[in-house]
Tab-separated table of C-alpha atoms in Angstrom:
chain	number	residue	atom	x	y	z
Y	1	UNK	CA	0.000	0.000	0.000
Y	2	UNK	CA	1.222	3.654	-0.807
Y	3	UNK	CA	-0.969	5.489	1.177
Y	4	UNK	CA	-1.181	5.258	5.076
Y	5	UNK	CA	-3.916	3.947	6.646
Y	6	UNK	CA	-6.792	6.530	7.829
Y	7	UNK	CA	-9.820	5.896	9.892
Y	8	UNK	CA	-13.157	6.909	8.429
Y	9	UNK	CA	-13.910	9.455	11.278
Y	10	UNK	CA	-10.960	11.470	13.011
Y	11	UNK	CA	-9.985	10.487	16.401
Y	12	UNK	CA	-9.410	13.659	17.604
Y	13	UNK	CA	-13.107	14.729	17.428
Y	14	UNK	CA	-15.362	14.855	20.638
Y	15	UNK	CA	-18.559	12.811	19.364
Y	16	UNK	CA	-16.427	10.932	16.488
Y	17	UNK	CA	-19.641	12.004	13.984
Y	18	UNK	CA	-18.972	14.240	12.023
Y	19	UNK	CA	-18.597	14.576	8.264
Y	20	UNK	CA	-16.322	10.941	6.723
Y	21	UNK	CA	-13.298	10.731	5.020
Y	22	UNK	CA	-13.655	10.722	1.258
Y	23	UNK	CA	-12.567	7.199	-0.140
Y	24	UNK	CA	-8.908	7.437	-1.908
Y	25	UNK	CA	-10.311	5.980	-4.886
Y	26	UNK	CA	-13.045	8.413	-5.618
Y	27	UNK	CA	-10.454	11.446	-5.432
Y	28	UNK	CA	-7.666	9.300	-7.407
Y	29	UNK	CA	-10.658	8.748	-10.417
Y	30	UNK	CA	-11.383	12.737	-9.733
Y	31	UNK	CA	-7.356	13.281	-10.446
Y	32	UNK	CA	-7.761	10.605	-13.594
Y	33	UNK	CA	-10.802	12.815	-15.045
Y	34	UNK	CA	-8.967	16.034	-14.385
Y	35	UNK	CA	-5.854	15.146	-16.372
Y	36	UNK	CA	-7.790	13.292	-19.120
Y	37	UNK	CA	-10.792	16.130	-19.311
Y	38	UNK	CA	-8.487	19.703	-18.603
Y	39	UNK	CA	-11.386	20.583	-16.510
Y	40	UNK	CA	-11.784	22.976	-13.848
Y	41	UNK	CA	-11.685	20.995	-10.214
Y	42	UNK	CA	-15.115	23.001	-9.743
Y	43	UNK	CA	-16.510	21.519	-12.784
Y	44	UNK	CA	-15.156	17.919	-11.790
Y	45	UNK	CA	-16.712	18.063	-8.213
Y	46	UNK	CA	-20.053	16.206	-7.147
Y	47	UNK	CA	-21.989	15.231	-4.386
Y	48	UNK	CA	-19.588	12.078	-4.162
Y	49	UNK	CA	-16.603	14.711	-3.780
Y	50	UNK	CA	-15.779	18.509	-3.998
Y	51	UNK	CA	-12.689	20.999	-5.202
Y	52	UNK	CA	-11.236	21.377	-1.887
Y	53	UNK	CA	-11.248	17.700	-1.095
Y	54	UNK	CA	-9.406	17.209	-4.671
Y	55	UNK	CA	-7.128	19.603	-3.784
Y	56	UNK	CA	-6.026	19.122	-0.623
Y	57	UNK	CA	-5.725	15.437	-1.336
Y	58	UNK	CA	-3.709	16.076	-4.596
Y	59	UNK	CA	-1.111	18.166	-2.197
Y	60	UNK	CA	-1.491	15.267	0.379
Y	61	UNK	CA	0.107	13.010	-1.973
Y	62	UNK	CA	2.203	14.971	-3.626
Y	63	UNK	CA	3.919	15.893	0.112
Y	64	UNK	CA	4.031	12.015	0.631
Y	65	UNK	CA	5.516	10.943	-2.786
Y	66	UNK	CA	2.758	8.395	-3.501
Y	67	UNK	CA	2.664	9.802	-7.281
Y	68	UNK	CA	6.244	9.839	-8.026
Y	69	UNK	CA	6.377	5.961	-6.349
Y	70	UNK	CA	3.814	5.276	-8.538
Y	71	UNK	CA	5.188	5.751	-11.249
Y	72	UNK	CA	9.043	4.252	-10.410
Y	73	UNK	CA	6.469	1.386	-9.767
Y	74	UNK	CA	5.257	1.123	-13.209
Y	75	UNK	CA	8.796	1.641	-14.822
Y	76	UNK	CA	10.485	-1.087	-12.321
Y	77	UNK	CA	7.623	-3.224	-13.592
Y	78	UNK	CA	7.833	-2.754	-17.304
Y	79	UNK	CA	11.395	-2.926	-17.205
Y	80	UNK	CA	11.243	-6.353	-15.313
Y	81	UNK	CA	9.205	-7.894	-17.851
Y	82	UNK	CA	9.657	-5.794	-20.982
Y	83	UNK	CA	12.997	-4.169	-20.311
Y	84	UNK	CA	13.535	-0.513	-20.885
Y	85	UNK	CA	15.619	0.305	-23.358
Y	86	UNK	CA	18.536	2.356	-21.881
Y	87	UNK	CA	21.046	2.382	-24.185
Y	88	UNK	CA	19.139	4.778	-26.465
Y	89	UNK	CA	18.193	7.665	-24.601
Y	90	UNK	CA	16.371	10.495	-26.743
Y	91	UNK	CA	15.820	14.033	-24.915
Y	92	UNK	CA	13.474	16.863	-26.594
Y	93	UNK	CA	11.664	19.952	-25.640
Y	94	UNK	CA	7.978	20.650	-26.183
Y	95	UNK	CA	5.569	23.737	-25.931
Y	96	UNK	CA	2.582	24.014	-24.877
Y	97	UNK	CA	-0.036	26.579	-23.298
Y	98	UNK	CA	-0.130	27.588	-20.072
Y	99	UNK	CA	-2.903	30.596	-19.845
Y	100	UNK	CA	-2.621	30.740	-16.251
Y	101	UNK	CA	1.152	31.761	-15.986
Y	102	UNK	CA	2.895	30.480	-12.929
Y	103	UNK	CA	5.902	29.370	-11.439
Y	104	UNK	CA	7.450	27.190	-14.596
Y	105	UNK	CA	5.231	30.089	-17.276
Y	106	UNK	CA	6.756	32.204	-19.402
Y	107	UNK	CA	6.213	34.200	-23.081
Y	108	UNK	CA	5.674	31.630	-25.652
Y	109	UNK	CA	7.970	32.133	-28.854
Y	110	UNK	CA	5.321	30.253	-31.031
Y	111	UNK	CA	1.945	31.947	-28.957
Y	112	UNK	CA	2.429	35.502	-29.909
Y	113	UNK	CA	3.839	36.173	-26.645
Y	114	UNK	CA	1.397	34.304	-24.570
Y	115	UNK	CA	2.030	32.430	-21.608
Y	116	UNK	CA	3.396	28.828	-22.835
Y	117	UNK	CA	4.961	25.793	-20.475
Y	118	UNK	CA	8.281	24.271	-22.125
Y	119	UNK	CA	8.603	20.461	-20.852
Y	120	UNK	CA	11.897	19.046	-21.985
Y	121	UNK	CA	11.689	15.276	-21.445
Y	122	UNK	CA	13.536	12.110	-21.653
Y	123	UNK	CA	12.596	8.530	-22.768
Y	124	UNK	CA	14.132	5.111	-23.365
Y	125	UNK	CA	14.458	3.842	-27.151
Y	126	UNK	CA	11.092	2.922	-27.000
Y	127	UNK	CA	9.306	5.919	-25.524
Y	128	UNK	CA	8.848	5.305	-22.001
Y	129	UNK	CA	9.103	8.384	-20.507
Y	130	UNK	CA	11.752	8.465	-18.083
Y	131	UNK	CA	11.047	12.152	-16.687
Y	132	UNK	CA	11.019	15.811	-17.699
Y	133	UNK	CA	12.133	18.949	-16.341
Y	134	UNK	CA	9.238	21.924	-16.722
Y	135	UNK	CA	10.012	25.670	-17.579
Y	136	UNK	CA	8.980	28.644	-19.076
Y	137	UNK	CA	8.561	28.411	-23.172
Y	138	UNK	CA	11.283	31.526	-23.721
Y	139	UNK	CA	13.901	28.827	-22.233
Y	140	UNK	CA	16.596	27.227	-24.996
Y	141	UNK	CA	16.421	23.543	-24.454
Y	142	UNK	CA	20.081	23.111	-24.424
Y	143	UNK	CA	20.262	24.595	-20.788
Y	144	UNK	CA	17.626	22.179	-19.815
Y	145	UNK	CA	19.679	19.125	-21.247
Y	146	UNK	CA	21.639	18.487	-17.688
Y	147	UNK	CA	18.704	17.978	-15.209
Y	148	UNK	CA	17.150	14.677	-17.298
Y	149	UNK	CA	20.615	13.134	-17.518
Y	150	UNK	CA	21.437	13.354	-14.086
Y	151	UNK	CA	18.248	11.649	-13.158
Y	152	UNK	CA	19.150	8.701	-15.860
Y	153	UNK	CA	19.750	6.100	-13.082
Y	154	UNK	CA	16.526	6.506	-11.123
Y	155	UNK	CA	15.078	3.418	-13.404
Y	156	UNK	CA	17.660	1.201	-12.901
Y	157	UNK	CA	21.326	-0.083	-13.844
Y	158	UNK	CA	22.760	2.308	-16.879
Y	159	UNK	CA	24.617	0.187	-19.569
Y	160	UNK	CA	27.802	0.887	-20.640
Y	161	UNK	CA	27.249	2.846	-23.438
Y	162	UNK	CA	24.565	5.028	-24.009
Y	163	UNK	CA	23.519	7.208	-27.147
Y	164	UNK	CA	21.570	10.221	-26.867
Y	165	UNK	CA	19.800	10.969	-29.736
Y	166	UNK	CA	19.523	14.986	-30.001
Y	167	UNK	CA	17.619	17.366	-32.505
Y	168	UNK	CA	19.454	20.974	-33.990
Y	169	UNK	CA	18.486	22.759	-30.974
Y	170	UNK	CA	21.448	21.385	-28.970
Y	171	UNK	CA	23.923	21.606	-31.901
Y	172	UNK	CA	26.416	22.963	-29.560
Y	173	UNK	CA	30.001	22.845	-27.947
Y	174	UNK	CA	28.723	23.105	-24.671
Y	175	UNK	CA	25.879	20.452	-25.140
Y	176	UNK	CA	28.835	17.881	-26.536
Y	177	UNK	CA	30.883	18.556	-23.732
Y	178	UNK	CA	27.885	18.061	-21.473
Y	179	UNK	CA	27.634	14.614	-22.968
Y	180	UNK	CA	31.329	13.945	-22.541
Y	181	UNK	CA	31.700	14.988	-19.574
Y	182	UNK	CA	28.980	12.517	-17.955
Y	183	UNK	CA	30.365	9.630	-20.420
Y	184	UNK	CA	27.642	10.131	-22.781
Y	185	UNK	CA	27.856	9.441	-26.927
Y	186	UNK	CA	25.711	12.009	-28.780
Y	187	UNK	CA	23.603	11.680	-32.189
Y	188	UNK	CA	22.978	15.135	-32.681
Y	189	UNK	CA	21.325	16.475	-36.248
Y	190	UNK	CA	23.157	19.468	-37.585
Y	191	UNK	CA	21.707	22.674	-37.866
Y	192	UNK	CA	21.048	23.699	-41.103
Y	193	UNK	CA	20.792	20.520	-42.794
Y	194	UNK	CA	17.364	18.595	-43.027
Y	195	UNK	CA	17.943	15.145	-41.512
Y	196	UNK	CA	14.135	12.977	-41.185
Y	197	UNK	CA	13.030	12.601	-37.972
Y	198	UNK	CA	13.105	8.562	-38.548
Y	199	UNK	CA	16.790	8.652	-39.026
Y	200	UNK	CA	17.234	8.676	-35.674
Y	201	UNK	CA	15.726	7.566	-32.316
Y	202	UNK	CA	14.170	11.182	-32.075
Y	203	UNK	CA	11.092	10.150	-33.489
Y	204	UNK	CA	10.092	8.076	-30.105
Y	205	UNK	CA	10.225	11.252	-28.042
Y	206	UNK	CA	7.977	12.676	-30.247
Y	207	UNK	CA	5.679	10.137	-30.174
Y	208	UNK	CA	5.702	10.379	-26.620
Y	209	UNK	CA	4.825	13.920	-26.434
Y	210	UNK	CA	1.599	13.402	-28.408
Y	211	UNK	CA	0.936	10.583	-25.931
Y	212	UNK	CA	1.131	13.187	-23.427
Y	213	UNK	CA	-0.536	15.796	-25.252
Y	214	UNK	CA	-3.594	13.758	-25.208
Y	215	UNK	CA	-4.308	14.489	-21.318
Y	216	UNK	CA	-5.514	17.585	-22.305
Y	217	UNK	CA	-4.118	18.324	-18.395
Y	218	UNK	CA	-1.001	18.976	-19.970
Y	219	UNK	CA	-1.421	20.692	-23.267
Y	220	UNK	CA	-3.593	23.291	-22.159
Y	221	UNK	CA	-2.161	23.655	-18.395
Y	222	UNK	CA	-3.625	25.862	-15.883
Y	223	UNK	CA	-1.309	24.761	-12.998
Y	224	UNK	CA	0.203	27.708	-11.408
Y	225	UNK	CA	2.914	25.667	-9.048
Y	226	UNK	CA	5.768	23.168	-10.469
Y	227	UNK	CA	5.164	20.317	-8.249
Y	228	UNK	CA	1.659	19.974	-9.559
Y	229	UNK	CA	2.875	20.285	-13.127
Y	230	UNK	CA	5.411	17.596	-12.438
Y	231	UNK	CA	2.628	15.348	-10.325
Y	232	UNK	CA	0.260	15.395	-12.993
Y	233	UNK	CA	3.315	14.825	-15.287
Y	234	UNK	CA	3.976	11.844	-13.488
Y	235	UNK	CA	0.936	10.426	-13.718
Y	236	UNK	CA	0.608	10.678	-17.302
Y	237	UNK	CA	3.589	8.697	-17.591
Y	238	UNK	CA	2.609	6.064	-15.466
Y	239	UNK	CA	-1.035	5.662	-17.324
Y	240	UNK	CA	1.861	5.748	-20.523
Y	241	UNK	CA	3.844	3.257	-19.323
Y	242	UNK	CA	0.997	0.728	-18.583
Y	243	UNK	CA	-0.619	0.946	-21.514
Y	244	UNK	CA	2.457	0.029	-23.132
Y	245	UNK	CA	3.549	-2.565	-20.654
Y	246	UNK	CA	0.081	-4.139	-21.448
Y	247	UNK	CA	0.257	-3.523	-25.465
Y	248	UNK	CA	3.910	-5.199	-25.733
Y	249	UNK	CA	3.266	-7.895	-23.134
Y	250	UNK	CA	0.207	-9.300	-24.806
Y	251	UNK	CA	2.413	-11.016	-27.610
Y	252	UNK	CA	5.010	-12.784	-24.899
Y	253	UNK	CA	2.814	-13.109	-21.415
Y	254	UNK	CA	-0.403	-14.503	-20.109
Y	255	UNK	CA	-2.493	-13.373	-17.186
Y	256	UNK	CA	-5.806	-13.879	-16.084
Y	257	UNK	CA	-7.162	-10.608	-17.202
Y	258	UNK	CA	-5.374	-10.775	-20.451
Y	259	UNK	CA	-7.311	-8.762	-23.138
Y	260	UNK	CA	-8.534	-11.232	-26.301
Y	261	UNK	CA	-7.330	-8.434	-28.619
Y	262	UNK	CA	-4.134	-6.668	-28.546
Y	263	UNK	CA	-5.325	-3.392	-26.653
């Protein structure tokens, strides 16, 4: 179990009656909507559960870590049964709105100006997300190179040698002595010339970013405060890594509630 256990009723109150804790997995399915949906947490709420209850159990969680070990969860699984593929890493940037401003906001280069959220993220050779770091959309992604690399062995054992597979944006001195530096080999496209994204392991990170696009959480995101963005971030990469988990399994495994069709 990641969460603690909690009675129904505080213990602290005199008469032990008044108003119940709200189940975990009503608010979790409230947090699944939310990303899925882009909602408002008003327009989410019901009788069953309201805003404040979403909220405050969102922070809850996010203070405990139960999101962020949900996910290492997911990734220790596939990579027990599937294996993740970590000696082709590919690391790209990607824009999207973020009409609310906040903490990670800032003027969008390809918005007019607007408020946009730059996510510059990391996956295996696959596309299993590995993580992302979140900033403003004004931000170069070669700055934001470091922070995913240094969080490479959170999954697991590195191999020897690993390729990163890098678009024109970090066509740079400093981004191949970066790679050096940590031990790193670099397939970086030049700039100026037009290379095809399938030419190169590049084309999985963008795949994954329109996996992620689809929680409509994240392309349109109203999240003022980075640990949020990241939480929600990290859920969408669990739901990501399950899917595929179950998609790629289904050809080599068997379980009970196997699917008849390939999902």
């Amino acid at each position: 179990m990641l969460l603690p256990e909690r009675p129904v009723y505080h213990p602290n109150h005199p008469l032990r009656c008044h108003r119940p804790r709200i189940g975990d997995r009503i608010v979790f399915d409230k947090l699944l909507q939310l990303l899925r949906f882009g909602c408002s947490y008003e327009a989410i709420a019901d009788a069953t559960c309201s805003a404040s209850t979403i909220r405050s159990r969102r922070d809850e969680w996010i203070r405990l870590g139960v999101l962020s070990r949900f996910k290492q969860i997911a990734l220790e699984g596939y990579d027990r049964i599937v294996g993740l593929v970590l000696g082709q890493i590919a690391v790209d940037g990607a824009i999207t709105k973020a009409p609310g401003g906040g903490e990670a906001a800032g003027r969008s280069p390809v918005d007019r100006g607007k408020q946009g959220l730059k996510h510059s993220g990391t996956t295996d050779g696959y596309g299993i997300p590995l993580g992302r770091v979140p900033a403003g959309a004004n931000r170069h992604d070669s700055p934001l190179l470091a922070p995913p690399l240094d969080r490479l062995g959170d999954p697991g054992p590195l191999p020897d040698e690993i390729t990163v597979h890098l678009d024109a944006g970090y066509d740079s001195t400093r981004t191949r002595a970066l790679l050096a530096g940590r031990g790193l080999r670099g397939r970086i496209a030049h700039e100026g010339e037009k290379t095809p994204i399938q030419a190169s392991r590049r084309r999985h990170v963008e795949r994954t970013h329109a996996w992620q696009n689809a929680f409509h959480r994240l392309a349109r995101c109203f999240e003022r405060r980075t640990t949020v963005i990241d939480a929600f971030f990290g859920l969408a990469d669990t739901i990501i890594t399950v899917r595929s988990l179950i998609r790629r399994a289904w050809t080599t495994r068997r379980w009970d509630e196997r699917p008849r069709r390939r999902p």
